[in-house]
Structure formats: structure tokens, C-alpha cells
mmCIF file of C-alpha atoms in Angstrom:
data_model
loop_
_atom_site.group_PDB
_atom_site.id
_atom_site.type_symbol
_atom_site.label_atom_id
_atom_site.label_comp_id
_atom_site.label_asym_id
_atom_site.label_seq_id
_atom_site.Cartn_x
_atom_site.Cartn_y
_atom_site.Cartn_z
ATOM 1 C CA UNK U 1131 0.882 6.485 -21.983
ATOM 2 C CA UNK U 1132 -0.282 3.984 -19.384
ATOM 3 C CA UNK U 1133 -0.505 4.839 -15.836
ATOM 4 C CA UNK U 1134 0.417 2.882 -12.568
ATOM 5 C CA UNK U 1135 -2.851 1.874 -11.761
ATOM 6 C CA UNK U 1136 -3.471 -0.650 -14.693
ATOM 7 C CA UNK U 1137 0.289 -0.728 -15.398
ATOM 8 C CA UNK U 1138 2.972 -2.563 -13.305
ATOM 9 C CA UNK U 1139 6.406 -4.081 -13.920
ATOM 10 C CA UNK U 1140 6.810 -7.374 -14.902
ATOM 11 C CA UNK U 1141 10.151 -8.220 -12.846
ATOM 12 C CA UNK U 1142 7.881 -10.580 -10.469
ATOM 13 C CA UNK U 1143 6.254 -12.542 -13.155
ATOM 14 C CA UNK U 1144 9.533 -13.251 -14.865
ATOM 15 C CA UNK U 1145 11.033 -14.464 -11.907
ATOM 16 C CA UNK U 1146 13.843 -12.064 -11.333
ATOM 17 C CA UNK U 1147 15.259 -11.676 -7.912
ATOM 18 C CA UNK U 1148 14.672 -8.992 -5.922
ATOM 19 C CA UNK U 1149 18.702 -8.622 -4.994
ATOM 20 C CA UNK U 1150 18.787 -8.069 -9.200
ATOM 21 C CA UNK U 1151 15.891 -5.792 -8.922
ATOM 22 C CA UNK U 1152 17.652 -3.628 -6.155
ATOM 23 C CA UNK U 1153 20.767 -3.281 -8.758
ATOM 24 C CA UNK U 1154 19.072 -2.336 -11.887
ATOM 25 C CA UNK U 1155 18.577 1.135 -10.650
ATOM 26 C CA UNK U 1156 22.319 1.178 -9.832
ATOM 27 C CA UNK U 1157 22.583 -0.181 -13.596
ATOM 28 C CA UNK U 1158 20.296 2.656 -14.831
ATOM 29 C CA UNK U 1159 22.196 5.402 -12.966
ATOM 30 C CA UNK U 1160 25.460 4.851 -14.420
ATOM 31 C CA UNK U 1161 24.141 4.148 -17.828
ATOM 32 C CA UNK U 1162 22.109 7.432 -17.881
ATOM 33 C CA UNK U 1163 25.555 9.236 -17.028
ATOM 34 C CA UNK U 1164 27.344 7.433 -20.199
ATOM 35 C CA UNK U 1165 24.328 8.330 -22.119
ATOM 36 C CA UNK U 1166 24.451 12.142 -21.317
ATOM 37 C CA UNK U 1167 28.440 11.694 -22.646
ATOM 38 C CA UNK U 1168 27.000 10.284 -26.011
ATOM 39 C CA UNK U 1169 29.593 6.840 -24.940
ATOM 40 C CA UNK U 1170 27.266 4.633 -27.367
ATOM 41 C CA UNK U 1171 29.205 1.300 -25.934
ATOM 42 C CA UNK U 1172 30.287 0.230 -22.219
ATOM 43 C CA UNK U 1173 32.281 -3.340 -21.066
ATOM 44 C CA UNK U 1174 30.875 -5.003 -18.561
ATOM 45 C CA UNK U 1175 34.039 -4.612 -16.024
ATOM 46 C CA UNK U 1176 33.330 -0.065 -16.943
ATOM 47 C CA UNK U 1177 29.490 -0.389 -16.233
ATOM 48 C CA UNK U 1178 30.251 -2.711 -12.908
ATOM 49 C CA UNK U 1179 33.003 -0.368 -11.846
ATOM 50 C CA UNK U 1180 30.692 2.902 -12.163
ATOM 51 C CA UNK U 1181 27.642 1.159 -10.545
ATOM 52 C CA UNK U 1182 29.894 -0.264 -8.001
ATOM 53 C CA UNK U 1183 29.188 -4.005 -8.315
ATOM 54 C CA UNK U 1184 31.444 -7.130 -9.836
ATOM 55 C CA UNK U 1185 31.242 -7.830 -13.487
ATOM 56 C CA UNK U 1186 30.113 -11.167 -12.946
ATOM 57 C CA UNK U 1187 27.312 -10.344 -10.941
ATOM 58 C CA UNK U 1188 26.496 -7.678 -13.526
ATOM 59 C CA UNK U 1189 26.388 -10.129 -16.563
ATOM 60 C CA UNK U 1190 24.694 -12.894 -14.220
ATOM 61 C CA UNK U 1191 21.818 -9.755 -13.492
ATOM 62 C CA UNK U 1192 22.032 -9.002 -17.077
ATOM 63 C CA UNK U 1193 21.354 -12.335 -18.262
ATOM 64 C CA UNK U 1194 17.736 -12.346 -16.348
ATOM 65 C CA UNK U 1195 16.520 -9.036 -19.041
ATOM 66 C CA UNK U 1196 18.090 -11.496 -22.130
ATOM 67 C CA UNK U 1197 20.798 -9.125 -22.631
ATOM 68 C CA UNK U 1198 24.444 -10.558 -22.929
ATOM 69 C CA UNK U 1199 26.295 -7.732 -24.775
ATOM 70 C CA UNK U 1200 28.368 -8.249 -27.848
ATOM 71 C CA UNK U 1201 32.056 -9.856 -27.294
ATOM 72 C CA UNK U 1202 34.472 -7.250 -28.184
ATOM 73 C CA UNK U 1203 32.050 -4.456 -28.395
ATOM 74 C CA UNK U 1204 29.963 -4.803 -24.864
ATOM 75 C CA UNK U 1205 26.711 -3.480 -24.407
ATOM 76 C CA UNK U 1206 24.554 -1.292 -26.214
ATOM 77 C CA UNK U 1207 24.336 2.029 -23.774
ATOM 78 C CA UNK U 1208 21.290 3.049 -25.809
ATOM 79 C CA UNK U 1209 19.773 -0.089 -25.594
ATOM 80 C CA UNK U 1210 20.260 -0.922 -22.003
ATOM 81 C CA UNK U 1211 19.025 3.049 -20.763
ATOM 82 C CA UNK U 1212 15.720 1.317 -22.615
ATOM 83 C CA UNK U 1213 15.744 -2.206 -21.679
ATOM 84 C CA UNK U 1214 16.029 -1.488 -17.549
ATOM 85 C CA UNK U 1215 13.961 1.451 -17.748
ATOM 86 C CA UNK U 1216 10.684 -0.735 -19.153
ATOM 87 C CA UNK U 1217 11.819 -3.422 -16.946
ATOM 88 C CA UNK U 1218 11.587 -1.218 -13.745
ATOM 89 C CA UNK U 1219 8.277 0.553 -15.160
ATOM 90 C CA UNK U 1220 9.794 3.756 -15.957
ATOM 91 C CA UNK U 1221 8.664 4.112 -19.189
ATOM 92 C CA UNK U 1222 4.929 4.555 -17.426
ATOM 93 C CA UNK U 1223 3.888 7.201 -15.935
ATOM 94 C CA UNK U 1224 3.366 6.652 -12.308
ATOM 95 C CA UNK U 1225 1.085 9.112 -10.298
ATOM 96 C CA UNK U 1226 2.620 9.500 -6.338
ATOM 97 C CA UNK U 1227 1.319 11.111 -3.424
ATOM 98 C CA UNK U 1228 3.199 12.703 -0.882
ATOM 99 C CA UNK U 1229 1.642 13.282 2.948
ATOM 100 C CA UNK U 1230 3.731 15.151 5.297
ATOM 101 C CA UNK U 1231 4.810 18.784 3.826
ATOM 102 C CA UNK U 1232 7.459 19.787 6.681
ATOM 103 C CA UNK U 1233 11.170 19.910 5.349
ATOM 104 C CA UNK U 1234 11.422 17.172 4.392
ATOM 105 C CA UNK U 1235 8.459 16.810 2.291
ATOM 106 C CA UNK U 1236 9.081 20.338 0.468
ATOM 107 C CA UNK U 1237 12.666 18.751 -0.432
ATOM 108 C CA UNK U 1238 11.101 15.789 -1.944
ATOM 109 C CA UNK U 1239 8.248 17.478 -3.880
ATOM 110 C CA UNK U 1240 11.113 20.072 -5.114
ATOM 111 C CA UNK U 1241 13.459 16.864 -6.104
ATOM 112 C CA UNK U 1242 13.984 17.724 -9.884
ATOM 113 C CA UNK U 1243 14.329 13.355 -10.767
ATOM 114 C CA UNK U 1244 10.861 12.535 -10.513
ATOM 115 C CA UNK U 1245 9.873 13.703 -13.995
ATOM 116 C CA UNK U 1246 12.722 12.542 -15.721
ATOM 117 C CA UNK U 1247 12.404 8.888 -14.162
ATOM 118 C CA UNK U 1248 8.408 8.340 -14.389
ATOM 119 C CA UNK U 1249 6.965 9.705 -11.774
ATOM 120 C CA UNK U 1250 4.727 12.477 -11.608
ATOM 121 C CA UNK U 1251 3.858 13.735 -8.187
ATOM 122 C CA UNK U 1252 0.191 14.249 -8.496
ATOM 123 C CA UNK U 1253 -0.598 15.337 -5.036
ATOM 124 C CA UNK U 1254 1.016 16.767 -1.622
ATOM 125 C CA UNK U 1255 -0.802 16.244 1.391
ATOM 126 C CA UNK U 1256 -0.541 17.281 4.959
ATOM 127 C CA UNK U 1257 -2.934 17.382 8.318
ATOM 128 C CA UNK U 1258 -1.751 21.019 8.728
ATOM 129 C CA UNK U 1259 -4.657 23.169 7.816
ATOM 130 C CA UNK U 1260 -2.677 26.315 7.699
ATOM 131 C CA UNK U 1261 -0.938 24.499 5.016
ATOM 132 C CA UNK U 1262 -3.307 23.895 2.614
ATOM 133 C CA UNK U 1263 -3.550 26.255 -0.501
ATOM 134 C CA UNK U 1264 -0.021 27.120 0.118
ATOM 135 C CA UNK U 1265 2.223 26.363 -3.036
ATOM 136 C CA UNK U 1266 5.360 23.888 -3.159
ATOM 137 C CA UNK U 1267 7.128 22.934 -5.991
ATOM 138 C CA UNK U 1268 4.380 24.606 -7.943
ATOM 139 C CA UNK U 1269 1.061 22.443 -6.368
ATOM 140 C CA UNK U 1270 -0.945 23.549 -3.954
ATOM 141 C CA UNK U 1271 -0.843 21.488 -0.552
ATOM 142 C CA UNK U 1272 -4.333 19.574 0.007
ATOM 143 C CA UNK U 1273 -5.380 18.626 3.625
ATOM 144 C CA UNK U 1274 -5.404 15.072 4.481
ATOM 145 C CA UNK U 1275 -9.502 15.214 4.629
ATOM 146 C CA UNK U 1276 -8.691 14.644 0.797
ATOM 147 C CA UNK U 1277 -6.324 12.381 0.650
ATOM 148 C CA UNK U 1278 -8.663 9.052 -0.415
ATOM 149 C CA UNK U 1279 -10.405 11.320 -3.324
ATOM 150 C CA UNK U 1280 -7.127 12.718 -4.437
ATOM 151 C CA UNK U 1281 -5.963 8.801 -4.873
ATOM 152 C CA UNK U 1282 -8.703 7.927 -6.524
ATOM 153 C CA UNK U 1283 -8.899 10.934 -8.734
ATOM 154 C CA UNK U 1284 -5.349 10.490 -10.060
ATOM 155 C CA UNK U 1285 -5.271 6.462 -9.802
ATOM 156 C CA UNK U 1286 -2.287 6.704 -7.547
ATOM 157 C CA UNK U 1287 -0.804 3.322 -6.828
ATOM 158 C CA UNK U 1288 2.410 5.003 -4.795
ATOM 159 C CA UNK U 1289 2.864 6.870 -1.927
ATOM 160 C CA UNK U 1290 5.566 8.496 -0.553
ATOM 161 C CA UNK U 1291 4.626 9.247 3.854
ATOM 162 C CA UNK U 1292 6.932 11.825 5.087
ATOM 163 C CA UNK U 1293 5.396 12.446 8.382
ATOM 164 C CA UNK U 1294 6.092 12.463 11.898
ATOM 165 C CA UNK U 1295 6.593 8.647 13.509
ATOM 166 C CA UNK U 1296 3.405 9.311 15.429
ATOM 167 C CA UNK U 1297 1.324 9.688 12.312
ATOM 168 C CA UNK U 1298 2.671 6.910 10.074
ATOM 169 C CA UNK U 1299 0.883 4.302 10.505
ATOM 170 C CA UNK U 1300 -2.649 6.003 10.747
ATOM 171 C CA UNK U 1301 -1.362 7.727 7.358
ATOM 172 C CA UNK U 1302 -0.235 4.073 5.802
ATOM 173 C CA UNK U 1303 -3.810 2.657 6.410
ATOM 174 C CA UNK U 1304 -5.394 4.958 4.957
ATOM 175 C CA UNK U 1305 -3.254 4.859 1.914
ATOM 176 C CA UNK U 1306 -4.019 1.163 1.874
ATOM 177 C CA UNK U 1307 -7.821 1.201 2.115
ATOM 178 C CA UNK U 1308 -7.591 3.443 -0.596
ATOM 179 C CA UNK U 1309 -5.863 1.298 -3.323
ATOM 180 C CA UNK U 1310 -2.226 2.604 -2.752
ATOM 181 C CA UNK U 1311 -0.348 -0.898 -3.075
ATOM 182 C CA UNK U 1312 3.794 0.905 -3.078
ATOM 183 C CA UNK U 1313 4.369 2.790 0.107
ATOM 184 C CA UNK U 1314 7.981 4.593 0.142
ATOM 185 C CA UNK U 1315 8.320 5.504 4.006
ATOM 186 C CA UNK U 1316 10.729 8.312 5.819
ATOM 187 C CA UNK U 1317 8.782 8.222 8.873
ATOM 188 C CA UNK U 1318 11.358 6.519 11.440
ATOM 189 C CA UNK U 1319 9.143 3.758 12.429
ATOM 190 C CA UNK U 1320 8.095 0.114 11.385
ATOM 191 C CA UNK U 1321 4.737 0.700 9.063
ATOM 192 C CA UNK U 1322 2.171 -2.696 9.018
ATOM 193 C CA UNK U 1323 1.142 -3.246 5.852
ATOM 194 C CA UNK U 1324 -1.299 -6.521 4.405
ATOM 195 C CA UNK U 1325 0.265 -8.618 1.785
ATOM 196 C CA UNK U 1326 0.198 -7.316 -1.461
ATOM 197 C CA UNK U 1327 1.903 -4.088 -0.367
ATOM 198 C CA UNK U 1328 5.095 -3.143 -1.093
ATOM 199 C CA UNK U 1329 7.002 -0.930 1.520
ATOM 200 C CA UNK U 1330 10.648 0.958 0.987
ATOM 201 C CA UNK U 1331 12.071 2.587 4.269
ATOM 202 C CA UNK U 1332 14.180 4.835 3.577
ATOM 203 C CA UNK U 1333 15.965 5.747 7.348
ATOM 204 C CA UNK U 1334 18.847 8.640 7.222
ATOM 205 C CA UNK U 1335 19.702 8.031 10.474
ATOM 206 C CA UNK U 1336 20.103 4.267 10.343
ATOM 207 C CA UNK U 1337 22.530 5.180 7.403
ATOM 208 C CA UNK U 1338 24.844 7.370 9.629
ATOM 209 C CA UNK U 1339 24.462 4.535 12.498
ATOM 210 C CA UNK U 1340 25.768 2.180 9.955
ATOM 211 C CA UNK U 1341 28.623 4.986 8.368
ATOM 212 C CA UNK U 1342 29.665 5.265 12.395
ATOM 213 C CA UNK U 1343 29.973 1.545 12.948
ATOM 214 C CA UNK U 1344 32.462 1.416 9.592
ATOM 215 C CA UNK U 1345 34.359 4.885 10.690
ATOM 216 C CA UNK U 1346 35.040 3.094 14.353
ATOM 217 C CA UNK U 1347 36.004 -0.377 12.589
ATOM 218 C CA UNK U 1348 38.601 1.964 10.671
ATOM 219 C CA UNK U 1349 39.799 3.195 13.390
ATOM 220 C CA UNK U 1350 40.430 0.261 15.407
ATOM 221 C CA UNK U 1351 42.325 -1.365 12.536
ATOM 222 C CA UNK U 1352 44.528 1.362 12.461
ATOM 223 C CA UNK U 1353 45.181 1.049 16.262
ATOM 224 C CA UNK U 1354 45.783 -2.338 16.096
ATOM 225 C CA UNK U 1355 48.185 -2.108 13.244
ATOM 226 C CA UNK U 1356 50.280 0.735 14.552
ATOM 227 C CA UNK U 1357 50.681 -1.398 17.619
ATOM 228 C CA UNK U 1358 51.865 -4.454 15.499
ATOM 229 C CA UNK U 1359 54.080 -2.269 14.159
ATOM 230 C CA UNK U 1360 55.709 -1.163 17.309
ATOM 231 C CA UNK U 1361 55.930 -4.465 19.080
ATOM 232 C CA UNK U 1362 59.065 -6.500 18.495
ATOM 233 C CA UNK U 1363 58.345 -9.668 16.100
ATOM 234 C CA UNK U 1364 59.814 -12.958 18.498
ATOM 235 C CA UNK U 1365 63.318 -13.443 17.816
ATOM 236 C CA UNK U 1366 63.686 -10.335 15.936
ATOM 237 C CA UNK U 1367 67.025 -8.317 16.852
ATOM 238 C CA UNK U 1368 66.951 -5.081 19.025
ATOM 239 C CA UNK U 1369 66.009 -1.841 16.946
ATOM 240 C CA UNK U 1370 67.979 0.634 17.501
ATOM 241 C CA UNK U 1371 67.087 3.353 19.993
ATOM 242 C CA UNK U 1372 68.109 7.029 20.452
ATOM 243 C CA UNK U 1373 64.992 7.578 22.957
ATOM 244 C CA UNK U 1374 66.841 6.874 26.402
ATOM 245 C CA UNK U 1375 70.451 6.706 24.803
ATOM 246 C CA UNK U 1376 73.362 8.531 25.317
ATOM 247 C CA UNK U 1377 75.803 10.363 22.890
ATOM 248 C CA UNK U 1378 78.598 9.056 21.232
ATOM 249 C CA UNK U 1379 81.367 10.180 19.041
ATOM 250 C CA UNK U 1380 79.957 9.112 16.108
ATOM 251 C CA UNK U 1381 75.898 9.841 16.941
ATOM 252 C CA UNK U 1382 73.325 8.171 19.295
ATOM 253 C CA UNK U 1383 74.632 4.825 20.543
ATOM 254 C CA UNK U 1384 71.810 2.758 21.554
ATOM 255 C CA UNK U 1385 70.298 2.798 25.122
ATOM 256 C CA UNK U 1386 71.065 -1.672 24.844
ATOM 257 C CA UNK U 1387 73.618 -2.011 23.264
ATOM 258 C CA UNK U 1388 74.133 -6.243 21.446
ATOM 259 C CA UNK U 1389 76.386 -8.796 22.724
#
């Protein structure tokens, strides 16, 4: 089995875009879930509307692996679980660091997906010396005085920095200078990096910020439209009222009554 080091995918080279790249593990997702059900077949519209995309864009992002699907039949779920997982790399095995073991750290080195998707965390690191010997996720915690051997040692091409802002960058350099070329940051800051490094920020609280700006759009529409609703079209005739108006023989009569 190759490793990351000598290994990487070929997406560049073949001149896929990266918006196609950022889909395929959308793709992969829902095709590993139709896999697990034994479904040996999926239509372009059911493998869109699980990975949450159009079918168009699907069969254009399709069309850049050479797979079109059968007419009638649709794609291959077998075939596909294959064809995006060698595209992506995932049938390597790929070696990853992780530096900064505080909660969030532990959580990822205890994340159960690595394995099954390619990766093998080879290392967790952390400036803590109290920290180091102590097991997580079964590996022993190494301090960060190791951190360039332990990459070299275990050709580790990706790592994962899961340390204070503060630290970050100091943590990213040192990744670089020692031949990690895939940085995957949590840190909340902005990391630096030299071309030929590839960086993923993953920012929880960005998310939220972005959730909260959709929740308050929701909720503004719905204002709006209830007071559309209540405000008399031009021209429109006089809704009855029983607020304000008086009793009659026969019910409310209206507090304005028509001509």
C-alpha cells in the first residue's frame, strides 16, 4: 500500500475543478450509505438528492472521473464507492499528525472515520509536557520537541493543528519546514503558508455566525409577510371586524359598516 508521501491524488493533473473536488466527498458520503444498504444501483436525481446537490451538476462533476452511468439503470454504487475514493486518494494510506491534545484534539484522535477513509493518525502532539506519555485514543501523546522526527519517521504529508490561536502559526511553520505540504486547521486564526501548501480551515464558530445570519433572515421574512398579510391590498373591500364592533341580533356587526 502506498503512503502519502510518494502518493498523491491526481484531481490537479487532470484538470478537475476544485468546486468538483469539494463535492466528491459529498458524492462518497451518500454512496457509502447506499452501499452499507447493499442498493447496487442509484439515478442520478437519488444520489443528487441524498448529497444535496442538482442532478445536473452531479452528472456535469461526474463526467470529469469518465463516468456517465447507464440510461435506465444509473450508476454503478459499487463502482462509484471505488472510482471517487482513488480519485480523492483514499485508497492510500495517508499518515496525519495531530498537535494540540486539549478537547478538541482528544475528540479528533478518538473520531472512529479516519481508518475507514485512509487515514491513519500516526502521531498526537502537544507542547504540554505533563501530557506526554499519557494515552488517547490508544497512542501515547509526544511533546512537540518531536514533532519534525515524528514527521519524518512516519512520512507524514498531513497535519491536522488543533491548538490555541496563539500557537498556530509557530506550529504551521514548523510543519512546513518539515515536509508537511496539507495542513487541516481548527485554530481560529488565518495560518501563512508558501505555495505548494494546501490549507483547510475548518471554523465552528464562523458556521454558527453564518446559521445566525440565515435564522434572522427567517425571521424577518416571516415579519414581513405577516404584515403583508394584515395590510389592506389598494382597492380591496373592508374585512370584516368584530374587534371594536358592537352586537347585533344576528352576531358581530362590523365596527364600519359599507355604503
Amino acid at each position: 500500500m502506498a503512503t502519502g508521501r510518494t502518493h498523491r491524488p491526481a484531481t490537479r493533473s487532470r484538470g478537475i475543478p476544485e468546486a468538483t473536488v469539494a463535492r466528491l466527498p459529498l458524492y462518497l458520503r451518500a454512496l457509502t450509505a447506499l452501499s452499507e444498504r447493499s442498493v447496487p444501483t442509484v439515478s442520478s436525481e437519488e444520489l443528487a438528492a441524498a448529497a444535496g446537490v442538482n442532478s445536473a451538476k452531479l452528472r456535469k462533476d461526474f463526467s470529469y472521473l469518465g463516468s456517465y452511468g447507464t440510461r435506465g439503470v444509473g450508476y454503478d454504487v459499487e463502482y462509484l464507492v471505488y472510482q471517487i475514493s482513488r480519485e480523492l486518494g483514499l485508497t492510500q494510506d495517508w499518515p496525519v499528525v495531530i498537535v494540540g491534545i486539549g478537547n478538541l484534539g482528544a475528540a479528533l484522535a478518538n473520531y472512529g472515520g479516519f481508518a475507514s477513509r485512509g487515514f491513519r493518525v500516526a502521531a498526537l502532539i502537544d507542547a504540554d509536557p505533563a501530557m506526554a506519555g499519557k494515552p488517547v485514543a490508544g497512542l501515547p501523546v509526544r511533546h512537540t520537541d518531536e514533532l519534525e522526527s515524528i514527521i519524518s519517521d512516519n512520512g507524514v504529508s498531513i497535519g491536522v493543528i488543533a491548538t490555541p490561536a496563539g500557537a498556530a502559526q509557530q506550529v504551521c511553520d514548523r510543519l512546513v519546514a518539515a515536509g508537511v505540504t496539507s495542513i487541516l486547521n481548527f485554530a481560529p486564526t488565518v495560518l501563512v503558508v508558501p505555495d505548494g501548501v494546501d490549507v483547510r480551515k475548518v471554523d465552528l464558530s464562523i458556521e454558527l455566525q453564518i446559521l445566525a445570519f440565515h435564522e434572522q433572515r427567517k425571521a424577518g421574512e416571516e415579519t414581513a409577510e405577516g404584515a403583508a398579510a394584515a395590510t389592506p391590498r389598494p382597492g380591496a373591500a373592508a374585512a370584516p371586524a368584530t374587534a371594536g364592533g358592537r352586537k347585533g341580533p344576528d352576531g358581530d356587526v362590523p365596527a364600519v359598516m359599507p355604503a
